[in-house]
Each structure stands twice: as structure tokens, then as C-alpha cells.
Amino acid sequence: MLPDRGSWNMTTAFVLSGGASLGAVQAGMLQALSRRSIRPDFVVGTSVGAVNGAWVAGHPDPDGADGLVHIWCGLRRADVFPSSPLRALMAVAGHSRAVVSPEGLRDLLSAHIPFRRLEDAPVPLHVVAANVLTGEDVLLSTGPAVDAVLASAAIPGVFPPAEVAGRCYMDGGTVNNTPISHAVALGADLVWVLPTGYACALRAAPASALGMALHGLTVLTHQRLAADYARYRDQVDLRVAPPLCPLNVSPADFSQTASLIERARRSTSAWLDSGSYRHAAWPLLSHGQPTAA
């Protein structure tokens, strides 16, 4: 029964939001979509959505999502956010612009992105970053793929700004965490939005500065998605996969990846099979209202 409304002839975009370790949720969502042969004509991603989007764009085969799940299940916090007391001390003292080295993330991207430049991706890939000097929302569609994705994921204060073509960028989530606007501008008729959600049911505040910073960013950017949904739902066929709630996992926590993936796969599968994506209703529920077991 998928897809409908003549969407076989539509230009289909996947839009993937940021959310640090909660990007594991998108891997489960992508599995559910892939198993129903729902694939994009192009991908737009921000932050960890750019990371996942690069994998999707480079592996359009039916088993691509399973490969992404395998990678996520092997990730540990130190792989992405390696701790360095000296670097943290230097940041506090004003001698460094970030508390975490980007080299761990760069190594991961270099190992898993199968194309050198964005324009070489089998499925067109576009990533969102923010110009550090102007605060401008910038869409990167050409150039070195690893550099572009690293720029899109350069969380302010956590990672240092990243340079692409002589310009300095930071995490695109600061300006456009779920870039529906770019998908529409690029000509999409059908947009599948894969939000990571946010920790809406934490039992206690995150214990680390990194965890608190990431949690604050995900809560803030959640509001932009609601506004964009209202703005674009009458312009395109807009389908926002329901994020997981209640969710008590910090975006700096990589210890529950397998559970997040499985919950997201089951939740998204049920949503697709029910056909509720056809209804023009806001799918993101308020605090404490579960969308998945």
C-alpha cells in the first residue's frame, strides 16, 4: 500500500535531523523505510543527520540501512567524543575553541563515506552547516564529502569550527536542524522527515557538561521542526516519522543504541503500516505521551 497519492512519480527527499547519539533512532527508521522499498531521490541532512545521510546516499541498495545499523551498534562514546582533560582545561582557560578533538569523527567518516566529493554520491546529498561569521544557513552540495559532513556536525564548543573552501562553519543544527526548507527548495514533492527527537523523559539532568550541552541543543531545535511542519505541510506531501517518546537517553549516551534502533524500527513500521502518515496532523506528541513501547 506504499507509497500513495501518485508518489511513484514524485521527487522524493529524505530529511534527517541532528541529535548526536540519538542519530541511532534514524538507523531504525531507515530500516523500516527500506523494508517497504521507500528510497529517496536525494537526501538532506544536518549534523548527525548529515552523517547518516552520507551513508544513505552512498549505499542506496536495499541492505544499506542494515549496514548503518551495524555501524551504530559498534559505536562507543569515545569513538565520537574522545575525552581529553587537557583539551577541556584549555577550552575553559580560553586557549581552545572546543573540548573535543574532531579527529575521531573524521576517522569514522573517512572509513565509511564511500565517495570523495558530495557531487559523486550515488544519491545526491546535501548537508546543512552554519557560517560561523554570519550565522547564515548554508547548504553544501559540492566539495569534499568528509569536510562538508564534519562541518555540518561541528557542535559549537564541543567540536572546533570546520573549514570548507576557505569558510568557517559550525553545526547546521544551530540554524536549521531539520532542513525541510532546503528539500522543498530543491524540488521535492514528497518529503520523509526522520527526526531524532530529544530526551523528553530524563530521570535526572545529564551528569556531564557535554551531555547537558547536547541535551539543551536538541530541546531548542525541536521547536523549529514544529514551525516548519506547519509552514510546509500544505506545499508538499510531508511525512514526519514519529520520534520516540518517552525517551530518557541523553544525546551523549551511546550505551542504548541497539534499543533505540529497535524501538524506532518498530515504531516507524507500525506508523507506515497504519497509514497514519496520510493525515495532515502534527505527529510530535507532548511530554510523556508515548509513541512507541
XYZ file of C-alpha atoms in Angstrom, residues 4-263:
260
model
C 0.262 6.598 -2.262
C -1.075 9.823 -3.792
C 0.755 9.126 -7.046
C 4.104 9.337 -5.301
C 5.740 6.909 -7.705
C 6.054 9.970 -9.966
C 7.078 12.351 -7.226
C 10.561 13.600 -6.398
C 11.234 12.080 -3.002
C 13.563 13.547 -0.380
C 14.753 12.165 2.922
C 15.378 14.898 5.528
C 17.454 13.820 8.534
C 17.795 15.987 11.628
C 20.620 16.390 14.100
C 20.701 14.849 17.579
C 24.173 13.414 18.350
C 23.904 9.823 19.688
C 20.144 9.898 19.106
C 21.046 9.547 15.439
C 20.711 5.828 16.169
C 16.947 6.397 16.014
C 17.286 7.295 12.335
C 19.002 3.996 11.601
C 15.901 2.162 12.836
C 13.602 4.462 10.872
C 15.654 3.898 7.730
C 15.374 0.137 8.172
C 11.585 0.423 8.285
C 11.515 2.573 5.146
C 13.945 0.350 3.262
C 11.952 -2.783 4.013
C 8.985 -1.129 2.299
C 11.098 -0.099 -0.703
C 10.856 3.595 0.155
C 14.015 5.254 -1.138
C 14.994 8.869 -1.799
C 15.843 10.744 -4.980
C 18.029 12.972 -2.820
C 18.993 13.372 0.845
C 19.295 16.500 3.015
C 20.887 16.190 6.442
C 22.075 18.252 9.370
C 24.700 17.241 11.948
C 24.302 13.524 12.746
C 21.602 13.576 10.069
C 24.343 14.554 7.620
C 26.441 11.646 8.905
C 23.599 9.162 8.444
C 22.586 10.849 5.209
C 26.053 10.337 3.762
C 25.717 6.606 4.402
C 22.258 6.513 2.798
C 23.485 8.468 -0.223
C 26.444 6.139 -0.634
C 24.544 2.878 -0.101
C 21.228 3.052 -1.972
C 20.927 -0.738 -2.143
C 18.166 -2.493 -0.147
C 20.651 -3.641 2.514
C 22.141 -0.180 3.050
C 20.135 0.562 6.183
C 21.225 -2.732 7.743
C 24.839 -1.695 7.232
C 24.192 1.597 9.003
C 22.636 -0.261 11.934
C 25.744 -2.440 12.158
C 27.980 0.638 12.345
C 25.850 2.300 15.009
C 25.812 -0.807 17.171
C 29.610 -0.790 17.202
C 29.997 2.863 18.187
C 31.132 3.995 21.596
C 31.149 7.492 23.023
C 34.935 7.653 22.875
C 34.821 6.971 19.131
C 32.952 10.234 18.530
C 33.634 12.316 21.644
C 37.108 11.270 22.852
C 37.755 12.788 26.255
C 40.883 14.814 26.951
C 41.187 16.544 30.329
C 43.978 18.735 28.955
C 41.899 19.870 25.986
C 38.925 20.563 28.245
C 41.130 22.593 30.587
C 42.494 24.582 27.663
C 38.947 25.300 26.475
C 37.906 26.523 29.909
C 41.004 28.710 30.050
C 40.179 30.213 26.659
C 43.055 28.585 24.778
C 40.900 26.262 22.665
C 37.559 26.690 20.874
C 36.356 23.180 21.696
C 36.542 20.493 24.361
C 36.690 17.548 21.935
C 39.037 16.760 19.063
C 37.247 16.181 15.731
C 39.744 13.545 14.633
C 37.720 10.589 15.930
C 34.690 11.679 13.931
C 36.835 12.466 10.903
C 38.297 8.960 11.012
C 34.815 7.427 11.176
C 33.610 9.495 8.241
C 36.685 8.703 6.178
C 36.211 4.989 6.826
C 32.512 4.867 5.942
C 31.722 7.515 3.323
C 32.322 5.702 0.006
C 32.648 8.825 -2.185
C 35.211 11.611 -2.049
C 33.039 14.542 -3.088
C 29.389 15.308 -2.373
C 28.578 15.514 -6.072
C 29.911 11.961 -6.563
C 27.342 10.359 -4.237
C 25.162 7.722 -5.950
C 22.140 9.523 -4.452
C 22.509 13.335 -4.387
C 23.485 14.507 -0.918
C 23.110 17.993 0.569
C 24.250 18.921 4.082
C 23.449 21.976 6.167
C 26.044 23.969 8.073
C 26.092 27.401 9.704
C 28.581 30.067 8.683
C 30.403 30.998 11.890
C 30.968 34.637 10.910
C 27.498 35.462 9.574
C 25.230 32.892 11.193
C 23.968 32.081 7.700
C 22.221 28.791 6.954
C 24.395 27.257 4.211
C 23.594 24.238 2.051
C 26.699 22.329 0.941
C 26.097 20.271 -2.197
C 29.562 20.069 -3.733
C 33.083 19.694 -2.443
C 34.978 17.231 -0.242
C 32.386 14.988 1.411
C 34.185 14.336 4.703
C 34.938 18.027 5.231
C 31.327 19.020 4.494
C 29.792 16.447 6.833
C 32.320 17.308 9.547
C 31.339 20.977 9.200
C 27.644 20.124 9.467
C 28.347 18.189 12.683
C 30.721 20.700 14.326
C 28.701 21.249 17.522
C 29.709 24.671 18.922
C 32.015 24.420 21.907
C 32.158 20.639 21.598
C 33.985 20.414 18.267
C 36.044 23.225 16.745
C 34.646 25.024 13.696
C 35.418 23.270 10.415
C 36.787 24.920 7.302
C 35.348 24.208 3.845
C 36.568 26.123 0.780
C 38.117 28.796 2.964
C 34.984 29.433 5.030
C 34.458 28.555 8.675
C 31.382 26.515 9.624
C 29.701 25.076 12.689
C 26.874 22.609 13.302
C 23.919 23.220 10.990
C 21.566 22.382 13.836
C 22.145 25.844 15.257
C 20.243 27.369 12.323
C 18.247 24.581 10.636
C 18.252 21.270 12.467
C 15.590 19.612 10.297
C 16.099 21.186 6.869
C 12.669 20.716 5.310
C 13.038 24.168 3.738
C 16.010 23.040 1.665
C 14.262 19.871 0.490
C 11.326 21.964 -0.716
C 13.630 24.484 -2.427
C 15.442 21.624 -4.174
C 12.181 20.478 -5.737
C 10.926 17.662 -3.538
C 7.248 16.778 -3.853
C 7.319 14.067 -1.190
C 9.418 14.600 1.947
C 10.059 11.902 4.536
C 11.350 13.602 7.683
C 13.359 11.495 10.129
C 13.742 13.403 13.418
C 15.969 12.081 16.158
C 13.671 13.579 18.789
C 15.007 14.592 22.168
C 15.234 13.202 25.678
C 11.709 14.124 26.776
C 11.667 11.908 29.865
C 15.062 12.068 31.559
C 15.073 10.797 35.131
C 17.859 13.223 36.031
C 19.800 16.006 34.361
C 22.786 14.851 32.269
C 25.818 14.433 34.510
C 28.435 15.869 32.159
C 28.899 19.283 30.571
C 28.889 17.593 27.158
C 25.633 15.784 27.906
C 23.967 18.948 29.196
C 25.090 20.991 26.180
C 23.795 18.404 23.724
C 20.514 17.998 25.599
C 19.929 21.746 25.593
C 20.609 21.962 21.862
C 18.207 19.137 20.984
C 15.396 20.639 23.079
C 15.907 24.028 21.442
C 15.958 22.758 17.871
C 12.854 20.614 18.395
C 10.757 23.787 18.261
C 11.950 24.687 14.734
C 10.642 21.374 13.411
C 7.147 22.122 14.684
C 7.187 25.523 12.980
C 8.490 24.132 9.683
C 5.898 21.386 9.674
C 3.126 23.962 9.933
C 4.738 26.063 7.203
C 5.328 23.367 4.583
C 2.645 20.727 5.121
C 0.334 22.359 2.541
C 3.121 22.840 -0.024
C 4.431 19.279 -0.271
C 3.462 15.772 0.786
C 5.207 15.981 4.171
C 5.562 12.832 6.267
C 7.275 13.174 9.654
C 8.137 9.870 11.302
C 7.063 9.974 14.953
C 10.077 10.338 17.249
C 10.401 8.180 20.320
C 8.710 9.482 23.442
C 9.031 8.837 26.308
C 12.762 8.916 25.769
C 15.227 9.031 28.643
C 18.503 8.735 26.721
C 20.892 11.676 26.641
C 22.277 12.613 23.192
C 25.743 11.948 24.607
C 24.868 8.370 25.644
C 25.888 5.587 23.246
C 25.092 2.717 25.630
C 21.498 2.193 24.479
C 21.985 2.289 20.730
C 20.585 -1.174 19.961
C 17.435 -0.472 21.976
C 16.878 2.884 20.269
C 17.260 1.320 16.833
C 14.819 -1.474 17.589
C 12.239 0.876 19.127
